[in-house]
Amino acid sequence: MADITVTEHLLLHQKRTPQATGQFTGLLYDLILSGKSIARRINKAGLLDILGGTGEVNVQGEDVQKMDTIANRIMIYRMERCGALCAMSSEEEADLIRVGPEFPRGDYILIFDPLDGSSNIDINVDVGTIFSILRRPAGEKGEVRIEDVLQPGYQQVGAGYILYGPSTMLVLSTGQGVHGFTLDPGVGEFLLSHPDMKIPEQGYIFSVNEGYSRYWDDAAKEAVNWFHTTESFDGKPYSARYVGALVADFHRTLLRGGIYMYPAEKRKPEGKLRLMCEANPLAFLAEQAGGKASDGKTRILDKLPNKLHARTPLFIGSKKDVEAVERIYAKYEKA
Ligand code: AHG
Ligand code: MN
Ligand code: MN
């Protein structure tokens, strides 16, 4: 099979969608370049004294790893120069980053988690960059307002992630299915390796941090317990897997099916994961691949964020598995 590069793939799609202007393709091109730069640093992290923490705590109240800061800087530096963006929001930055006037501005807004799963970096386990692309509401000019950015996830025009694993992979959707590309480090190009990815309708793996079950409410306990029962899949209980890096746990779920869960907790009533930079982009991919994403009651992509760093409980993966959780939550809603 002839190798199809990601650029070639984007150009082919550009012809078919009026929404994919040159600006949008340029944005993706620079995102991919940022991903390659981050991958290069991560590959050498053990050699460059860039492992470990910075000693700081970020806006989310979490320890900042040196690689978090490096990935964040690479993304901001490259993307504010790409010409397609008017604003950005990073998991590592408290405020909205407005582009310009020193750089050319465009119509898009980029929301990203520069390094997801960063506590895994010191143990040489998978991490990734997750991104969500929104368009600025039509007719809005001048300084970007925070309300222009707080859009529900169904309005995303593109989303994806770059997974820094045994190989580096880009998984991307611009609303026409989900496509996976693997980085060929020899030529420095992402090549199409997983065209038109689909999540199995039902899986056999569940993924959740069960160590925190004492903080869950009864609905969450029953939902997780469902996957222990033999009613759930073919008379057998589900298998458990938890990397602790959402991007890696989601990637497995996309390929193998099953469900990833991060329920609300008594100490974290909104859950841990960030709606705009984690849940929304992965929910967009899940739906584009035929799966589902829910907070137990509401479709993730319908949720209106009330702030940049809003959080949400998350149940994501195979359609039937997410529906099983929603049925349990609905039962508790009625009671
Ligand atoms: P980040 O490294 O971007 O802060 O995200 C960490 C998130 C997510 O990747 C992962 O699934 C989750 O935290 C794990 O949390 P627990 O350690 O609470 O299970
Ligand atoms: Mn994260
Ligand atoms: Mn992060």
Short mmCIF file of N, CA and C in Angstrom, two decimals, residues 39-183:
data_model
loop_
_atom_site.label_atom_id
_atom_site.label_comp_id
_atom_site.label_asym_id
_atom_site.label_seq_id
_atom_site.Cartn_x
_atom_site.Cartn_y
_atom_site.Cartn_z
N ALA A 39 7.34 15.11 21.03
CA ALA A 39 7.75 13.69 20.96
C ALA A 39 9.26 13.57 21.05
N ARG A 40 9.96 14.47 20.36
CA ARG A 40 11.42 14.42 20.34
C ARG A 40 11.99 14.64 21.74
N ARG A 41 11.41 15.62 22.47
CA ARG A 41 11.85 15.89 23.84
C ARG A 41 11.55 14.69 24.74
N ILE A 42 10.37 14.13 24.57
CA ILE A 42 9.97 13.01 25.46
C ILE A 42 10.86 11.79 25.22
N ASN A 43 11.19 11.54 23.97
CA ASN A 43 12.07 10.41 23.66
C ASN A 43 13.41 10.51 24.37
N LYS A 44 13.86 11.74 24.58
CA LYS A 44 15.18 11.94 25.19
C LYS A 44 15.09 12.37 26.64
N ALA A 45 13.86 12.38 27.22
CA ALA A 45 13.66 12.98 28.55
C ALA A 45 14.65 12.45 29.59
N GLY A 46 14.89 11.13 29.57
CA GLY A 46 15.78 10.52 30.55
C GLY A 46 17.22 10.98 30.40
N LEU A 47 17.55 11.53 29.23
CA LEU A 47 18.94 11.94 28.97
C LEU A 47 19.16 13.43 29.17
N LEU A 48 18.08 14.19 29.22
CA LEU A 48 18.22 15.65 29.18
C LEU A 48 17.95 16.35 30.51
N ASP A 49 17.85 15.61 31.60
CA ASP A 49 17.50 16.20 32.90
C ASP A 49 16.18 16.96 32.84
N ILE A 50 15.20 16.39 32.15
CA ILE A 50 13.89 17.04 32.12
C ILE A 50 12.80 16.13 32.70
N LEU A 51 13.24 15.16 33.50
CA LEU A 51 12.26 14.36 34.24
C LEU A 51 11.98 15.05 35.57
N GLY A 52 10.90 14.64 36.24
CA GLY A 52 10.63 15.12 37.59
C GLY A 52 9.81 16.40 37.63
N GLY A 53 9.57 16.86 38.85
CA GLY A 53 8.69 18.02 39.05
C GLY A 53 9.45 19.32 39.05
N THR A 54 8.69 20.43 38.87
CA THR A 54 9.30 21.76 38.91
C THR A 54 9.23 22.32 40.32
N GLY A 55 8.44 21.63 41.18
CA GLY A 55 8.22 22.15 42.52
C GLY A 55 7.03 23.09 42.58
N GLU A 56 6.41 23.36 41.40
CA GLU A 56 5.25 24.26 41.37
C GLU A 56 3.95 23.47 41.31
N VAL A 57 2.85 24.18 41.60
CA VAL A 57 1.52 23.59 41.52
C VAL A 57 0.74 24.40 40.48
N ASN A 58 0.01 23.74 39.57
CA ASN A 58 -0.67 24.50 38.51
C ASN A 58 -2.05 24.98 38.94
N VAL A 59 -2.77 25.62 37.98
CA VAL A 59 -4.11 26.17 38.30
C VAL A 59 -5.09 25.10 38.73
N GLN A 60 -4.78 23.85 38.43
CA GLN A 60 -5.67 22.76 38.79
C GLN A 60 -5.31 22.21 40.18
N GLY A 61 -4.27 22.79 40.81
CA GLY A 61 -3.84 22.33 42.12
C GLY A 61 -2.99 21.07 42.04
N GLU A 62 -2.42 20.80 40.86
CA GLU A 62 -1.64 19.57 40.69
C GLU A 62 -0.16 19.91 40.52
N ASP A 63 0.70 18.96 40.90
CA ASP A 63 2.15 19.19 40.75
C ASP A 63 2.51 19.32 39.28
N VAL A 64 3.33 20.31 38.99
CA VAL A 64 3.75 20.52 37.60
C VAL A 64 5.05 19.76 37.35
N GLN A 65 5.05 18.93 36.32
CA GLN A 65 6.25 18.20 35.91
C GLN A 65 7.04 19.08 34.93
N LYS A 66 8.35 18.88 34.87
CA LYS A 66 9.14 19.70 33.94
C LYS A 66 8.61 19.53 32.51
N MET A 67 8.23 18.30 32.16
CA MET A 67 7.75 18.07 30.79
C MET A 67 6.41 18.76 30.52
N ASP A 68 5.58 18.98 31.58
CA ASP A 68 4.33 19.74 31.41
C ASP A 68 4.66 21.13 30.89
N THR A 69 5.66 21.74 31.55
CA THR A 69 6.03 23.11 31.21
C THR A 69 6.64 23.17 29.81
N ILE A 70 7.49 22.20 29.50
CA ILE A 70 8.12 22.19 28.17
C ILE A 70 7.07 22.01 27.08
N ALA A 71 6.15 21.04 27.27
CA ALA A 71 5.12 20.78 26.26
C ALA A 71 4.22 22.01 26.12
N ASN A 72 3.89 22.64 27.24
CA ASN A 72 3.03 23.83 27.21
C ASN A 72 3.70 24.96 26.42
N ARG A 73 5.01 25.16 26.67
CA ARG A 73 5.73 26.24 25.96
C ARG A 73 5.83 25.95 24.47
N ILE A 74 6.09 24.70 24.13
CA ILE A 74 6.20 24.34 22.70
C ILE A 74 4.88 24.64 22.00
N MET A 75 3.77 24.22 22.62
CA MET A 75 2.45 24.43 22.01
C MET A 75 2.16 25.92 21.83
N ILE A 76 2.38 26.69 22.90
CA ILE A 76 2.02 28.12 22.82
C ILE A 76 2.91 28.84 21.79
N TYR A 77 4.21 28.56 21.83
CA TYR A 77 5.14 29.23 20.90
C TYR A 77 4.74 28.98 19.45
N ARG A 78 4.54 27.72 19.12
CA ARG A 78 4.24 27.35 17.74
C ARG A 78 2.85 27.82 17.31
N MET A 79 1.86 27.60 18.19
CA MET A 79 0.49 27.84 17.77
C MET A 79 0.12 29.32 17.73
N GLU A 80 0.80 30.17 18.52
CA GLU A 80 0.42 31.59 18.43
C GLU A 80 0.99 32.22 17.16
N ARG A 81 1.88 31.51 16.51
CA ARG A 81 2.45 32.01 15.26
C ARG A 81 1.77 31.40 14.02
N CYS A 82 0.80 30.52 14.21
CA CYS A 82 0.31 29.73 13.06
C CYS A 82 -0.63 30.53 12.16
N GLY A 83 -1.16 31.63 12.64
CA GLY A 83 -1.99 32.48 11.78
C GLY A 83 -3.46 32.09 11.72
N ALA A 84 -3.81 30.97 12.32
CA ALA A 84 -5.19 30.49 12.22
C ALA A 84 -5.98 30.72 13.50
N LEU A 85 -5.30 31.16 14.57
CA LEU A 85 -5.97 31.22 15.88
C LEU A 85 -6.21 32.66 16.34
N CYS A 86 -7.30 32.84 17.08
CA CYS A 86 -7.51 34.13 17.76
C CYS A 86 -7.32 33.96 19.26
N ALA A 87 -7.43 32.71 19.76
CA ALA A 87 -7.24 32.48 21.20
C ALA A 87 -6.89 31.02 21.46
N MET A 88 -6.30 30.80 22.63
CA MET A 88 -5.96 29.44 23.06
C MET A 88 -6.26 29.32 24.54
N SER A 89 -6.52 28.09 24.97
CA SER A 89 -6.62 27.82 26.40
C SER A 89 -5.87 26.54 26.68
N SER A 90 -4.98 26.59 27.67
CA SER A 90 -4.18 25.43 28.03
C SER A 90 -4.54 24.99 29.44
N GLU A 91 -4.49 23.68 29.66
CA GLU A 91 -4.71 23.16 31.02
C GLU A 91 -3.75 23.80 32.02
N GLU A 92 -2.57 24.18 31.55
CA GLU A 92 -1.53 24.71 32.44
C GLU A 92 -1.62 26.22 32.66
N GLU A 93 -2.56 26.90 31.99
CA GLU A 93 -2.65 28.36 32.10
C GLU A 93 -4.00 28.74 32.69
N ALA A 94 -3.99 29.61 33.69
CA ALA A 94 -5.25 29.99 34.35
C ALA A 94 -6.16 30.76 33.40
N ASP A 95 -5.56 31.63 32.58
CA ASP A 95 -6.38 32.53 31.76
C ASP A 95 -6.32 32.18 30.29
N LEU A 96 -7.27 32.75 29.57
CA LEU A 96 -7.31 32.62 28.12
C LEU A 96 -6.08 33.31 27.53
N ILE A 97 -5.48 32.69 26.50
CA ILE A 97 -4.34 33.31 25.82
C ILE A 97 -4.89 33.95 24.55
N ARG A 98 -4.85 35.26 24.47
CA ARG A 98 -5.36 35.93 23.27
C ARG A 98 -4.20 36.12 22.29
N VAL A 99 -4.43 35.82 21.02
CA VAL A 99 -3.36 35.90 20.02
C VAL A 99 -3.35 37.30 19.41
N GLY A 100 -2.16 37.84 19.21
CA GLY A 100 -2.03 39.14 18.56
C GLY A 100 -1.86 40.25 19.58
N PRO A 101 -1.61 41.50 19.14
CA PRO A 101 -1.57 41.89 17.73
C PRO A 101 -0.23 41.61 17.05
N GLU A 102 0.77 41.11 17.82
CA GLU A 102 2.09 40.91 17.19
C GLU A 102 2.13 39.73 16.23
N PHE A 103 1.10 38.86 16.30
CA PHE A 103 1.05 37.71 15.39
C PHE A 103 -0.21 37.77 14.54
N PRO A 104 -0.17 37.17 13.34
CA PRO A 104 -1.39 37.16 12.52
C PRO A 104 -2.48 36.36 13.22
N ARG A 105 -3.72 36.83 13.10
CA ARG A 105 -4.83 36.16 13.78
C ARG A 105 -5.76 35.48 12.80
N GLY A 106 -6.41 34.40 13.26
CA GLY A 106 -7.39 33.71 12.42
C GLY A 106 -8.69 33.54 13.17
N ASP A 107 -9.50 32.61 12.70
CA ASP A 107 -10.88 32.46 13.22
C ASP A 107 -11.03 31.33 14.23
N TYR A 108 -9.96 30.61 14.51
CA TYR A 108 -10.11 29.41 15.34
C TYR A 108 -9.62 29.60 16.76
N ILE A 109 -10.13 28.73 17.63
CA ILE A 109 -9.75 28.72 19.05
C ILE A 109 -9.23 27.32 19.36
N LEU A 110 -8.08 27.24 19.98
CA LEU A 110 -7.49 25.94 20.29
C LEU A 110 -7.46 25.73 21.80
N ILE A 111 -7.97 24.58 22.24
CA ILE A 111 -7.98 24.26 23.67
C ILE A 111 -7.19 22.98 23.84
N PHE A 112 -6.22 22.97 24.75
CA PHE A 112 -5.38 21.78 24.81
C PHE A 112 -4.89 21.43 26.20
N ASP A 113 -4.62 20.14 26.36
CA ASP A 113 -3.90 19.60 27.51
C ASP A 113 -2.53 19.25 26.96
N PRO A 114 -1.51 20.09 27.24
CA PRO A 114 -0.21 19.89 26.58
C PRO A 114 0.40 18.51 26.85
N LEU A 115 0.24 18.05 28.09
CA LEU A 115 0.77 16.73 28.42
C LEU A 115 -0.19 16.05 29.38
N ASP A 116 -0.92 15.09 28.86
CA ASP A 116 -1.87 14.36 29.70
C ASP A 116 -1.17 13.12 30.26
N GLY A 117 -1.42 12.87 31.54
CA GLY A 117 -0.82 11.70 32.18
C GLY A 117 0.60 11.97 32.60
N SER A 118 0.92 13.26 32.85
CA SER A 118 2.33 13.62 33.05
C SER A 118 2.97 12.94 34.26
N SER A 119 2.16 12.45 35.20
CA SER A 119 2.79 11.76 36.32
C SER A 119 3.39 10.42 35.86
N ASN A 120 3.06 10.00 34.63
CA ASN A 120 3.62 8.77 34.07
C ASN A 120 4.99 8.95 33.43
N ILE A 121 5.38 10.22 33.25
CA ILE A 121 6.56 10.46 32.42
C ILE A 121 7.83 9.88 33.07
N ASP A 122 7.93 9.99 34.40
CA ASP A 122 9.14 9.51 35.08
C ASP A 122 9.28 8.00 35.04
N ILE A 123 8.19 7.29 34.75
CA ILE A 123 8.28 5.83 34.73
C ILE A 123 8.21 5.31 33.29
N ASN A 124 8.40 6.23 32.33
CA ASN A 124 8.48 5.85 30.92
C ASN A 124 7.22 5.12 30.44
N VAL A 125 6.08 5.65 30.89
CA VAL A 125 4.79 5.10 30.44
C VAL A 125 4.08 6.17 29.63
N ASP A 126 3.14 5.74 28.77
CA ASP A 126 2.49 6.62 27.79
C ASP A 126 1.97 7.95 28.35
N VAL A 127 2.17 8.99 27.59
CA VAL A 127 1.57 10.30 27.84
C VAL A 127 1.07 10.83 26.48
N GLY A 128 0.39 11.96 26.49
CA GLY A 128 -0.10 12.48 25.21
C GLY A 128 -0.50 13.93 25.29
N THR A 129 -0.75 14.53 24.12
CA THR A 129 -1.27 15.89 24.01
C THR A 129 -2.69 15.79 23.46
N ILE A 130 -3.66 16.39 24.15
CA ILE A 130 -5.05 16.32 23.70
C ILE A 130 -5.47 17.71 23.22
N PHE A 131 -6.20 17.79 22.10
CA PHE A 131 -6.59 19.12 21.60
C PHE A 131 -8.02 19.15 21.06
N SER A 132 -8.60 20.34 21.18
CA SER A 132 -9.96 20.59 20.73
C SER A 132 -9.94 21.88 19.92
N ILE A 133 -10.61 21.89 18.77
CA ILE A 133 -10.61 23.09 17.92
C ILE A 133 -12.04 23.60 17.77
N LEU A 134 -12.21 24.88 18.11
CA LEU A 134 -13.51 25.54 17.97
C LEU A 134 -13.35 26.69 16.99
N ARG A 135 -14.46 27.14 16.44
CA ARG A 135 -14.43 28.30 15.58
C ARG A 135 -14.98 29.48 16.38
N ARG A 136 -14.43 30.65 16.18
CA ARG A 136 -14.97 31.83 16.84
C ARG A 136 -16.37 32.10 16.29
N PRO A 137 -17.35 32.44 17.14
CA PRO A 137 -18.70 32.68 16.60
C PRO A 137 -18.67 33.71 15.47
N ALA A 138 -19.44 33.46 14.43
CA ALA A 138 -19.44 34.31 13.23
C ALA A 138 -19.75 35.76 13.62
N GLY A 139 -19.06 36.67 12.98
CA GLY A 139 -19.36 38.09 13.19
C GLY A 139 -18.60 38.72 14.35
N GLU A 140 -17.99 37.90 15.23
CA GLU A 140 -17.26 38.46 16.37
C GLU A 140 -15.91 38.99 15.90
N LYS A 141 -15.62 40.22 16.24
CA LYS A 141 -14.32 40.81 15.88
C LYS A 141 -13.68 41.39 17.14
N GLY A 142 -12.46 41.88 17.02
CA GLY A 142 -11.79 42.51 18.17
C GLY A 142 -11.34 41.48 19.18
N GLU A 143 -11.17 41.92 20.40
CA GLU A 143 -10.66 41.05 21.46
C GLU A 143 -11.62 39.88 21.74
N VAL A 144 -11.07 38.68 21.82
CA VAL A 144 -11.91 37.49 22.05
C VAL A 144 -12.49 37.54 23.46
N ARG A 145 -13.79 37.32 23.56
CA ARG A 145 -14.43 37.30 24.88
C ARG A 145 -14.46 35.87 25.39
N ILE A 146 -14.46 35.74 26.69
CA ILE A 146 -14.46 34.40 27.29
C ILE A 146 -15.71 33.62 26.84
N GLU A 147 -16.83 34.31 26.66
CA GLU A 147 -18.07 33.63 26.23
C GLU A 147 -17.92 33.03 24.83
N ASP A 148 -17.03 33.62 24.02
CA ASP A 148 -16.83 33.07 22.66
C ASP A 148 -16.16 31.70 22.74
N VAL A 149 -15.46 31.47 23.84
CA VAL A 149 -14.69 30.23 23.98
C VAL A 149 -15.52 29.14 24.68
N LEU A 150 -16.42 29.57 25.57
CA LEU A 150 -17.20 28.61 26.37
C LEU A 150 -18.33 27.99 25.53
N GLN A 151 -17.95 27.20 24.56
CA GLN A 151 -18.93 26.58 23.65
C GLN A 151 -19.12 25.12 24.02
N PRO A 152 -20.33 24.58 23.79
CA PRO A 152 -20.51 23.15 24.02
C PRO A 152 -19.70 22.33 23.01
N GLY A 153 -19.34 21.13 23.40
CA GLY A 153 -18.44 20.30 22.60
C GLY A 153 -18.96 19.91 21.23
N TYR A 154 -20.29 19.92 21.05
CA TYR A 154 -20.80 19.52 19.72
C TYR A 154 -20.40 20.54 18.66
N GLN A 155 -19.95 21.73 19.10
CA GLN A 155 -19.54 22.74 18.13
C GLN A 155 -18.07 22.61 17.71
N GLN A 156 -17.37 21.60 18.25
CA GLN A 156 -15.97 21.42 17.85
C GLN A 156 -15.90 21.15 16.34
N VAL A 157 -14.90 21.74 15.68
CA VAL A 157 -14.71 21.47 14.25
C VAL A 157 -13.58 20.46 14.04
N GLY A 158 -12.88 20.17 15.10
CA GLY A 158 -11.84 19.16 15.02
C GLY A 158 -11.37 18.83 16.42
N ALA A 159 -10.83 17.63 16.59
CA ALA A 159 -10.32 17.22 17.90
C ALA A 159 -9.41 16.02 17.70
N GLY A 160 -8.55 15.81 18.67
CA GLY A 160 -7.68 14.64 18.56
C GLY A 160 -6.64 14.61 19.66
N TYR A 161 -5.68 13.73 19.48
CA TYR A 161 -4.56 13.65 20.42
C TYR A 161 -3.34 13.10 19.73
N ILE A 162 -2.20 13.39 20.34
CA ILE A 162 -0.95 12.78 19.91
C ILE A 162 -0.51 11.93 21.10
N LEU A 163 -0.34 10.65 20.87
CA LEU A 163 0.01 9.72 21.94
C LEU A 163 1.49 9.39 21.81
N TYR A 164 2.25 9.69 22.90
CA TYR A 164 3.68 9.38 22.89
C TYR A 164 3.84 8.04 23.57
N GLY A 165 3.75 6.98 22.82
CA GLY A 165 3.83 5.62 23.34
C GLY A 165 5.01 4.92 22.71
N PRO A 166 4.98 3.58 22.63
CA PRO A 166 6.06 2.86 21.96
C PRO A 166 6.30 3.44 20.56
N SER A 167 5.21 3.83 19.88
CA SER A 167 5.38 4.70 18.72
C SER A 167 4.51 5.93 18.96
N THR A 168 4.80 7.01 18.24
CA THR A 168 4.01 8.23 18.39
C THR A 168 2.87 8.17 17.40
N MET A 169 1.66 8.38 17.91
CA MET A 169 0.49 8.33 17.02
C MET A 169 -0.33 9.59 17.10
N LEU A 170 -0.86 9.99 15.96
CA LEU A 170 -1.83 11.09 15.91
C LEU A 170 -3.19 10.48 15.62
N VAL A 171 -4.18 10.78 16.44
CA VAL A 171 -5.55 10.33 16.19
C VAL A 171 -6.39 11.58 16.05
N LEU A 172 -7.08 11.70 14.92
CA LEU A 172 -7.67 12.98 14.53
C LEU A 172 -9.05 12.80 13.94
N SER A 173 -9.95 13.73 14.28
CA SER A 173 -11.22 13.80 13.56
C SER A 173 -11.53 15.25 13.22
N THR A 174 -11.95 15.48 11.99
CA THR A 174 -12.45 16.81 11.62
C THR A 174 -13.94 16.69 11.30
N GLY A 175 -14.56 15.67 11.91
CA GLY A 175 -16.00 15.49 11.73
C GLY A 175 -16.36 14.52 10.62
N GLN A 176 -15.36 13.86 10.06
CA GLN A 176 -15.61 12.86 9.02
C GLN A 176 -14.94 11.55 9.41
N GLY A 177 -15.32 11.05 10.57
CA GLY A 177 -14.71 9.82 11.05
C GLY A 177 -13.42 10.10 11.79
N VAL A 178 -12.82 9.04 12.28
CA VAL A 178 -11.59 9.15 13.07
C VAL A 178 -10.48 8.41 12.33
N HIS A 179 -9.34 9.07 12.20
CA HIS A 179 -8.24 8.46 11.46
C HIS A 179 -6.97 8.50 12.31
N GLY A 180 -6.21 7.40 12.28
CA GLY A 180 -5.00 7.31 13.07
C GLY A 180 -3.77 7.28 12.17
N PHE A 181 -2.74 8.02 12.60
CA PHE A 181 -1.49 8.13 11.84
C PHE A 181 -0.34 7.78 12.78
N THR A 182 0.64 7.06 12.27
CA THR A 182 1.79 6.69 13.09
C THR A 182 3.02 7.42 12.58
N LEU A 183 3.79 7.97 13.52
CA LEU A 183 4.98 8.73 13.13
C LEU A 183 6.08 7.78 12.68
#
